[in-house]
PDB file of C-alpha atoms in Angstrom:
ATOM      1  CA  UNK X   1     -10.547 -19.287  11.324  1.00 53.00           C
ATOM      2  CA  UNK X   2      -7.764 -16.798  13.150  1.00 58.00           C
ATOM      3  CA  UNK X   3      -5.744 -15.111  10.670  1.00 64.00           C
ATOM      4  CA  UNK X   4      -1.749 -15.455  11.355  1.00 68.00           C
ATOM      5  CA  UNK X   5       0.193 -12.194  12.885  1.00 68.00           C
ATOM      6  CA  UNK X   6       3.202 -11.328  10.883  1.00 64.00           C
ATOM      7  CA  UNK X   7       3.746  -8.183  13.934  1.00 64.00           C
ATOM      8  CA  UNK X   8       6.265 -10.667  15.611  1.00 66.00           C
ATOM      9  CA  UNK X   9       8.369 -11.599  12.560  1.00 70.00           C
ATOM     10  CA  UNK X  10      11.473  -9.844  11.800  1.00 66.00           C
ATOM     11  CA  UNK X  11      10.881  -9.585   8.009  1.00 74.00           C
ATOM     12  CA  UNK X  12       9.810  -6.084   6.754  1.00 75.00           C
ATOM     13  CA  UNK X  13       7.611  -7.448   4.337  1.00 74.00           C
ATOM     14  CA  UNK X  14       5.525  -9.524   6.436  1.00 75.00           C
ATOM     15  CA  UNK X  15       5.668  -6.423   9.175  1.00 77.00           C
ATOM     16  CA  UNK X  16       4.228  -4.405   5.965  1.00 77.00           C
ATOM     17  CA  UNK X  17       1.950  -7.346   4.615  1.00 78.00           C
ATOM     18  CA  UNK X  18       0.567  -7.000   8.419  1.00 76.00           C
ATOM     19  CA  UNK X  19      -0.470  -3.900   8.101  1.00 73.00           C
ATOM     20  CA  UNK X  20      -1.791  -3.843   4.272  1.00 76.00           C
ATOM     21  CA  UNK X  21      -1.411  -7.288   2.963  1.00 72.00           C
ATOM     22  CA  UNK X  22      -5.377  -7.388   2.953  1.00 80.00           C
ATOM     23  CA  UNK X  23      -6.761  -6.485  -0.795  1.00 88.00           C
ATOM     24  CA  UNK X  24      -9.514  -3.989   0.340  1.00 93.00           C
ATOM     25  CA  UNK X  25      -6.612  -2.030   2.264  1.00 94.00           C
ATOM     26  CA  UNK X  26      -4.768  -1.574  -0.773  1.00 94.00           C
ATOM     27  CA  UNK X  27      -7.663  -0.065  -2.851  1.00 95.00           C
ATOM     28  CA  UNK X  28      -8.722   1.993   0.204  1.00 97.00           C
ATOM     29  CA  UNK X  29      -5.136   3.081  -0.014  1.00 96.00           C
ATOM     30  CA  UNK X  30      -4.997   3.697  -3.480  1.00 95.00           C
ATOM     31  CA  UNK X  31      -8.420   5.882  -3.741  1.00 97.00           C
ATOM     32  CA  UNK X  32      -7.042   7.892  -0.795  1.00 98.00           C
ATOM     33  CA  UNK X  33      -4.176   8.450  -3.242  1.00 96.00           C
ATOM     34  CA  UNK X  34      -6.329   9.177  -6.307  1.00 95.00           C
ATOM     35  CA  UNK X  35      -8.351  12.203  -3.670  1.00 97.00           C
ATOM     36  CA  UNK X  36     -11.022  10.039  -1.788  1.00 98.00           C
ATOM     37  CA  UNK X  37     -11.203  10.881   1.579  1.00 98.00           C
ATOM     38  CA  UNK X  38     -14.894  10.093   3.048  1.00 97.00           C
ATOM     39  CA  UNK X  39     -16.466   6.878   3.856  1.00 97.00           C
ATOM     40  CA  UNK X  40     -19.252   7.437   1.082  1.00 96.00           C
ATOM     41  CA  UNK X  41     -17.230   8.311  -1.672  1.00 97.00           C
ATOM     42  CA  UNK X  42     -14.610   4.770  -0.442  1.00 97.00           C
ATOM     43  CA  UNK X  43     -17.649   2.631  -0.939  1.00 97.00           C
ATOM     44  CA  UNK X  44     -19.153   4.239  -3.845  1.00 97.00           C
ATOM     45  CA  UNK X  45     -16.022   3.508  -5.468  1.00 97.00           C
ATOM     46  CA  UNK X  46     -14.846   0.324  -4.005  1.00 96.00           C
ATOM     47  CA  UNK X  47     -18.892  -1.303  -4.133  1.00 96.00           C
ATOM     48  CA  UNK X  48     -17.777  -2.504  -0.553  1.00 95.00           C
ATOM     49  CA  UNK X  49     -19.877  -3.437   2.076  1.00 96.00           C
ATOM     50  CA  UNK X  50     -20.168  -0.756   4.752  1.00 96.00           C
ATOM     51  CA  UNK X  51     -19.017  -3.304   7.529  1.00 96.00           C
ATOM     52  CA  UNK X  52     -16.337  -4.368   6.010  1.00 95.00           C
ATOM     53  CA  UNK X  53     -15.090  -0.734   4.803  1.00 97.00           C
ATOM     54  CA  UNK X  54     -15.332   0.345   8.563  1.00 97.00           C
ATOM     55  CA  UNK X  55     -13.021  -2.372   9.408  1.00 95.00           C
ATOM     56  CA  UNK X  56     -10.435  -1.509   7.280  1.00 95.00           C
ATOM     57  CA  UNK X  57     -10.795   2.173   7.715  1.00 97.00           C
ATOM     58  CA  UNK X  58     -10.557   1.467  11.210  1.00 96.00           C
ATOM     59  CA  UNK X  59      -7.225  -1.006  10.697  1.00 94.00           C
ATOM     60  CA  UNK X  60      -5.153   1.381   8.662  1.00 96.00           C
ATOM     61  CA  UNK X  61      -5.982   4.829  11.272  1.00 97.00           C
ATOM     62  CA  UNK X  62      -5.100   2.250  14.171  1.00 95.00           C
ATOM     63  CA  UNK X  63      -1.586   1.191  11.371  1.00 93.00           C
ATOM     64  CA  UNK X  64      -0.960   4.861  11.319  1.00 96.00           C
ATOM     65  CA  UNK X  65      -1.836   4.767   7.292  1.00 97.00           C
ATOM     66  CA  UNK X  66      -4.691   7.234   7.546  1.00 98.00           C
ATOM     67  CA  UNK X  67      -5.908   9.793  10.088  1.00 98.00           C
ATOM     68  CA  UNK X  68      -9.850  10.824  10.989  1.00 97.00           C
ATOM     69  CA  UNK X  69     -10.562  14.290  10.649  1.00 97.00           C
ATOM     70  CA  UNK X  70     -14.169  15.216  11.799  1.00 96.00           C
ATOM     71  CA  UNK X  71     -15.992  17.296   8.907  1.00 94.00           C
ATOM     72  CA  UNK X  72     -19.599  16.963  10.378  1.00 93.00           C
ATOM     73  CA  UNK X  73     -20.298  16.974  14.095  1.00 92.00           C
ATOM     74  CA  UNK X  74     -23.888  16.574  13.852  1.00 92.00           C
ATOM     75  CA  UNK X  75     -24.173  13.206  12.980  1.00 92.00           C
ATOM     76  CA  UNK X  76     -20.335  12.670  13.398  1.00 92.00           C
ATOM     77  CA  UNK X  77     -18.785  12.085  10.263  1.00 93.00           C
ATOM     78  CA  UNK X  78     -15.183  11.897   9.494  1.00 95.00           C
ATOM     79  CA  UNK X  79     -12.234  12.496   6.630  1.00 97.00           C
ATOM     80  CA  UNK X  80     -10.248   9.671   6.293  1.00 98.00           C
ATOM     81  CA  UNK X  81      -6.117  11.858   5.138  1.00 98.00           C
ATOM     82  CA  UNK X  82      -3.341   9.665   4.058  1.00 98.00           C
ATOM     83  CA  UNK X  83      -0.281  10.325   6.914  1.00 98.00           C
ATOM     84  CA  UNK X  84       3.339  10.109   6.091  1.00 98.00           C
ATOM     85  CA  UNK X  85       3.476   6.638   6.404  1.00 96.00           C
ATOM     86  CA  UNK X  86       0.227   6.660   4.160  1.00 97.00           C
ATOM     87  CA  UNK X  87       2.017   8.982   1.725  1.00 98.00           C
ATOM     88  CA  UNK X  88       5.411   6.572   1.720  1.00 96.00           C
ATOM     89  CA  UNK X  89       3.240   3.612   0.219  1.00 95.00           C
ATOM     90  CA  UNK X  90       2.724   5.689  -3.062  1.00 95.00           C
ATOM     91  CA  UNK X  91       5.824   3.833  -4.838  1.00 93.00           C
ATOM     92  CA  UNK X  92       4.568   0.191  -3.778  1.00 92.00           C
ATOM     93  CA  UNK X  93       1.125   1.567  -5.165  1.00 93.00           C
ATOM     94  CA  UNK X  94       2.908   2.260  -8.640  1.00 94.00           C
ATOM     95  CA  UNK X  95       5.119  -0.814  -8.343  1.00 91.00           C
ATOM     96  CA  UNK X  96       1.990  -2.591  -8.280  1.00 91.00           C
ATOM     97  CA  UNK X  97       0.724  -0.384 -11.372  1.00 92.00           C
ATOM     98  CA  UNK X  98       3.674  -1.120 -13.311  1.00 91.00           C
ATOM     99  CA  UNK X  99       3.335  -5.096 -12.891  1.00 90.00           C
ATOM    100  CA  UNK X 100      -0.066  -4.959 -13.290  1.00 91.00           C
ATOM    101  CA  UNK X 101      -0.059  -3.433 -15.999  1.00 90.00           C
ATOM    102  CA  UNK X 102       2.884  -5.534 -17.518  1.00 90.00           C
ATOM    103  CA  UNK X 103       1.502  -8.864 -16.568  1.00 91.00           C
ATOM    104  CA  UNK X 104      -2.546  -8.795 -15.807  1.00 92.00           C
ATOM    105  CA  UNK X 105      -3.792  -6.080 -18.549  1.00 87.00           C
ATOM    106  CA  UNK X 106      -4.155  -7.856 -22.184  1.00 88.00           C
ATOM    107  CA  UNK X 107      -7.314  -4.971 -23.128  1.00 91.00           C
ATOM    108  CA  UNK X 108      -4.463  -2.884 -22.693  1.00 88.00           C
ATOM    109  CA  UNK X 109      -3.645  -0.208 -19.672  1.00 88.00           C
ATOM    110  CA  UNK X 110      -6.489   1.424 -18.204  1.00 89.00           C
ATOM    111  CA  UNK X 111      -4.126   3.385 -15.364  1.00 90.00           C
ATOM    112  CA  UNK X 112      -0.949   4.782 -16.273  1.00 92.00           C
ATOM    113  CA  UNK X 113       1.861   7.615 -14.608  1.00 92.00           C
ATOM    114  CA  UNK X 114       2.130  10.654 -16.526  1.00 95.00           C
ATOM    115  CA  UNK X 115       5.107  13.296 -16.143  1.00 94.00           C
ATOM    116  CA  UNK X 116       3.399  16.561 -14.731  1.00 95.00           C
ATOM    117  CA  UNK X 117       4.912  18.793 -16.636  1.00 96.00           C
ATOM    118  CA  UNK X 118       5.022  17.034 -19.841  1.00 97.00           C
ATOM    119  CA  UNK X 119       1.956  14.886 -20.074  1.00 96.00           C
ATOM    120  CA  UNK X 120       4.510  11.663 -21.049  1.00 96.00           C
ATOM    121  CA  UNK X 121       3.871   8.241 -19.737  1.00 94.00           C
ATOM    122  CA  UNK X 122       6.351   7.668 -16.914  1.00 94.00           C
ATOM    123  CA  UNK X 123       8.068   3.793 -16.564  1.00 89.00           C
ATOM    124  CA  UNK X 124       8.845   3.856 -12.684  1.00 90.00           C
ATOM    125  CA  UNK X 125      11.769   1.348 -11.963  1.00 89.00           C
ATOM    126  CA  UNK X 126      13.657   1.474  -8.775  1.00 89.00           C
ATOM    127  CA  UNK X 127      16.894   3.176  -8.058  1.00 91.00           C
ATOM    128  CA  UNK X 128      19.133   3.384  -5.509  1.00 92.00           C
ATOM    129  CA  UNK X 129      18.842   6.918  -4.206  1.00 92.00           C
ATOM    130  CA  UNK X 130      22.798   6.477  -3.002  1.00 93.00           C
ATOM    131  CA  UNK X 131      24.104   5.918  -6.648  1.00 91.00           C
ATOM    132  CA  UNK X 132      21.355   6.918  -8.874  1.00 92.00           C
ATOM    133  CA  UNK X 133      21.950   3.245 -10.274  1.00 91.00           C
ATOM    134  CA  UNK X 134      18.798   1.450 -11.456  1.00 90.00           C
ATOM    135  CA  UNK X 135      18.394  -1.325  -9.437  1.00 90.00           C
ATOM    136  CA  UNK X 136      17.900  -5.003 -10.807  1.00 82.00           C
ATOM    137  CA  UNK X 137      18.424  -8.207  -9.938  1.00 73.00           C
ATOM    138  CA  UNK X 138      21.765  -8.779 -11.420  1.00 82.00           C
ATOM    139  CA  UNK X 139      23.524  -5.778  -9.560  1.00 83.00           C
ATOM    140  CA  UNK X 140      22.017  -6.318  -6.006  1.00 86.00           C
ATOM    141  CA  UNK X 141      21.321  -8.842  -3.489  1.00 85.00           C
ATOM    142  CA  UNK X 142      18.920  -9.305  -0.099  1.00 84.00           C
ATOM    143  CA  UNK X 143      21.753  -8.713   2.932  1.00 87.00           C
ATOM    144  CA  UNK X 144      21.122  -9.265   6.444  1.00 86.00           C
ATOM    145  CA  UNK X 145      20.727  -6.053   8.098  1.00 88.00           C
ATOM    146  CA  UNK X 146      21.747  -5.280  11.502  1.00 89.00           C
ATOM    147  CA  UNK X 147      19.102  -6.209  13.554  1.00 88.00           C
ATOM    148  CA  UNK X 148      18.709  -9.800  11.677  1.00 87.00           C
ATOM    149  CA  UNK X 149      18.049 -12.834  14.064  1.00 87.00           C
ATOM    150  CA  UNK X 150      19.076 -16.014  13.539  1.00 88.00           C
ATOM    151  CA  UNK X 151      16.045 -16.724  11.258  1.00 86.00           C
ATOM    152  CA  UNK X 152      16.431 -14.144   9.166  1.00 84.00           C
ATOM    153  CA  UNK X 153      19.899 -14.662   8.753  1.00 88.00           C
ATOM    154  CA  UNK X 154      19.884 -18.348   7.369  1.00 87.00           C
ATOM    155  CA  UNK X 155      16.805 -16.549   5.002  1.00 84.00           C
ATOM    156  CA  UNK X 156      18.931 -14.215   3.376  1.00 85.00           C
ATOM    157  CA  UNK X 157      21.559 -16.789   3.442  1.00 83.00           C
ATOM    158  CA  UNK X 158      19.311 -19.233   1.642  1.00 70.00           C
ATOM    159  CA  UNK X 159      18.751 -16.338  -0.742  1.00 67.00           C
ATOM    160  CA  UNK X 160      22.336 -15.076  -1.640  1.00 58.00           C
ATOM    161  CA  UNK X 161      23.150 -18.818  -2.359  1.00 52.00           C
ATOM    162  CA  UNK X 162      20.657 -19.136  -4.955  1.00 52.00           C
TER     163      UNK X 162
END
């Protein structure tokens, strides 16, 4: 069965869901964030088949997610470093924390943010960086942005309305 491109739509989520919306890229992505870096130490962790692990690996250097670094040149053997664009999917990693933990985790948390300095549990929520005003759904709405087609634009009509 072929799997549906979201590459053509306009929406950034389903350009983003395009690139990571598969479940094995997102723990890849988050044990690259928790220090993982080589192929080994991804399945070790993940209990992933090796095929399957060298497709995704594969997916998120060709996404721009991760980059290859050769450590070993006899065999060749590679690093797998979060980029920037890697490094910018940090706060839908804790977003995802945050709900998890909120909805899916009756045992109780098992992951949780901690202030650096002061060892405190950390409740991320987002802000807008323009403001500083916390942003919920009350006080903010989905616009069209300038680039919206004609799809998009009856969308985030659709949305506004409601």
């Amino acid at each position: 069965m072929q799997r549906k491109s979201f590459s053509s739509m306009q929406c950034p989520i389903a350009r983003s869901l395009e690139r990571v919306g598969e479940w094995w890229s997102i723990l890849i992505l988050r044990d690259a964030f928790f220090g993982l870096t080589r192929f080994d130490e991804f399945q070790k962790s993940l209990d992933i088949a090796p095929n399957m692990l060298t497709r995704r690996l594969n997916a998120l250097v060709e996404e721009g997610l991760l980059e290859r670094h050769l450590y070993c040149e006899k065999p060749p053997r590679y690093e797998y470093r979060l980029t920037q664009r890697g490094r910018d999917f940090r706060p839908v990693l804790l977003a995802l924390l945050t709900w998890g933990n909120k909805h899916f985790c009756p045992e109780g948390e098992s992951i949780v943010l901690l202030d650096a300095q002061t060892g405190q549990n950390a409740d991320p929520v987002l802000v807008d960086a323009v403001t500083g005003k916390y942003i919920n759904e009350k006080g903010y709405i989905i616009g069209a942005g300038p680039a919206a087609d004609e799809t998009t634009l009856q969308r985030v009509a659709g949305a506004v309305a409601k």
